[in-house]
């Protein structure tokens, strides 16, 4: 007896029409959620991320990440050796990010969409989230976690930094205070200081 039920993204299934999937999840691909995982039980974490969304945390992924910017434009802000650099992701671009490159996805365009593919983390393999000083690019704070769910775990990691008092957001290298949740001010300071 054949099963005529429509394809489901919960488990392995018949092919899924991606355009229809994006249309069905459109409300979850914008703030405040911004992302949705396609398959729940696989060795790959396949996520669609929508804009607008700008952030100040930098992800230290122990594995590669694949980006396909299929609608609109975005960028990756990279923190490396005491400076910041921007990698533009134009509509249609694909990009493979090496492991452990500190990156902060910036999606300023409303309606922009990107597929991000990562590996499921084996037990004991921890992700890092870091916050850098807007003045000297020195490391201000780091949080590590065993990633189970991108949708559920990341907000908790971010809150563990953003909910700290100002005294705990002081750069140990230059004394400048990280702006915390005020991402607009942090980006303005970085752009002015590093000519991004």
Coordinates of C-alpha atoms in Angstrom, one line a residue, residues 11-119:
X11 CA 12.2 13.1 8.9
X12 CA 13.7 11.7 5.7
X13 CA 11.0 12.0 3.0
X14 CA 10.3 12.5 -0.6
X15 CA 11.8 15.7 -2.1
X16 CA 10.4 18.9 -0.7
X17 CA 9.5 21.8 -3.0
X18 CA 11.9 24.4 -1.5
X19 CA 9.9 27.5 -2.8
X20 CA 6.8 26.1 -1.3
X21 CA 8.6 25.4 2.0
X22 CA 9.9 29.0 2.2
X23 CA 6.4 30.3 1.4
X24 CA 4.9 28.1 4.2
X25 CA 7.4 29.3 6.7
X26 CA 7.6 33.0 5.7
X27 CA 6.3 34.3 9.0
X28 CA 9.1 32.5 10.9
X29 CA 11.8 33.8 8.5
X30 CA 11.5 37.3 9.8
X31 CA 12.1 38.9 13.3
X32 CA 11.8 38.0 16.1
X33 CA 12.4 34.4 15.1
X34 CA 14.3 34.8 11.8
X35 CA 15.3 31.2 11.1
X36 CA 13.8 27.7 10.6
X37 CA 15.5 24.4 10.4
X38 CA 14.3 22.3 7.4
X39 CA 14.9 18.7 8.6
X40 CA 14.9 18.0 12.3
X41 CA 16.6 14.6 12.4
X42 CA 19.7 14.6 10.1
X43 CA 23.5 14.8 10.3
X44 CA 23.3 18.2 8.6
X45 CA 21.7 21.3 10.2
X46 CA 20.0 22.9 7.2
X47 CA 18.6 26.3 8.2
X48 CA 16.9 29.1 6.3
X49 CA 17.7 32.5 7.8
X50 CA 15.8 35.7 7.0
X51 CA 16.5 39.4 7.5
X52 CA 16.5 41.9 8.9
X53 CA 18.8 40.8 11.6
X54 CA 22.0 42.5 12.9
X55 CA 24.1 41.2 15.8
X56 CA 27.2 41.7 17.8
X57 CA 28.1 38.2 18.7
X58 CA 30.7 36.2 16.7
X59 CA 30.3 32.4 16.2
X60 CA 33.2 30.0 16.6
X61 CA 31.9 26.9 14.8
X62 CA 34.2 23.9 15.1
X63 CA 33.1 22.8 11.6
X64 CA 32.7 24.4 8.1
X65 CA 29.5 26.4 7.3
X66 CA 28.0 26.6 3.8
X67 CA 26.0 29.8 2.9
X68 CA 23.8 30.2 -0.1
X69 CA 22.4 33.8 -0.2
X70 CA 19.4 33.0 -2.5
X71 CA 17.4 36.3 -2.0
X72 CA 18.6 39.8 -1.3
X73 CA 22.0 40.6 0.2
X74 CA 23.8 40.1 3.5
X75 CA 27.4 39.9 4.8
X76 CA 29.6 38.2 7.3
X77 CA 31.6 40.3 9.7
X78 CA 34.9 38.5 10.5
X79 CA 37.0 39.1 13.6
X80 CA 40.6 38.1 13.0
X81 CA 44.0 39.2 14.5
X82 CA 42.8 42.4 16.0
X83 CA 40.7 43.7 13.2
X84 CA 37.3 43.3 11.5
X85 CA 36.7 42.5 7.8
X86 CA 33.4 42.2 5.9
X87 CA 32.6 39.5 3.4
X88 CA 29.7 40.5 1.2
X89 CA 27.1 37.9 0.3
X90 CA 25.2 39.1 -2.8
X91 CA 22.1 37.5 -4.1
X92 CA 23.0 34.2 -5.7
X93 CA 26.4 33.8 -3.9
X94 CA 27.5 30.7 -2.2
X95 CA 30.3 30.7 0.4
X96 CA 32.1 28.0 2.4
X97 CA 33.4 29.3 5.7
X98 CA 36.4 27.3 7.3
X99 CA 36.1 26.0 10.8
X100 CA 36.8 28.3 13.8
X101 CA 36.7 31.6 11.8
X102 CA 34.9 34.1 14.0
X103 CA 31.9 35.3 12.1
X104 CA 28.9 37.5 12.7
X105 CA 26.1 37.3 10.0
X106 CA 24.6 40.7 9.2
X107 CA 21.3 40.7 7.4
X108 CA 20.2 44.3 7.1
X109 CA 17.8 43.8 4.3
X110 CA 14.2 42.9 5.1
X111 CA 13.1 39.9 3.2
X112 CA 16.6 38.6 2.5
X113 CA 17.0 34.8 2.7
X114 CA 20.0 32.5 3.1
X115 CA 20.4 28.8 3.4
X116 CA 23.0 27.9 6.0
X117 CA 24.2 24.3 6.3
X118 CA 26.3 23.1 9.2
X119 CA 27.2 19.7 10.7

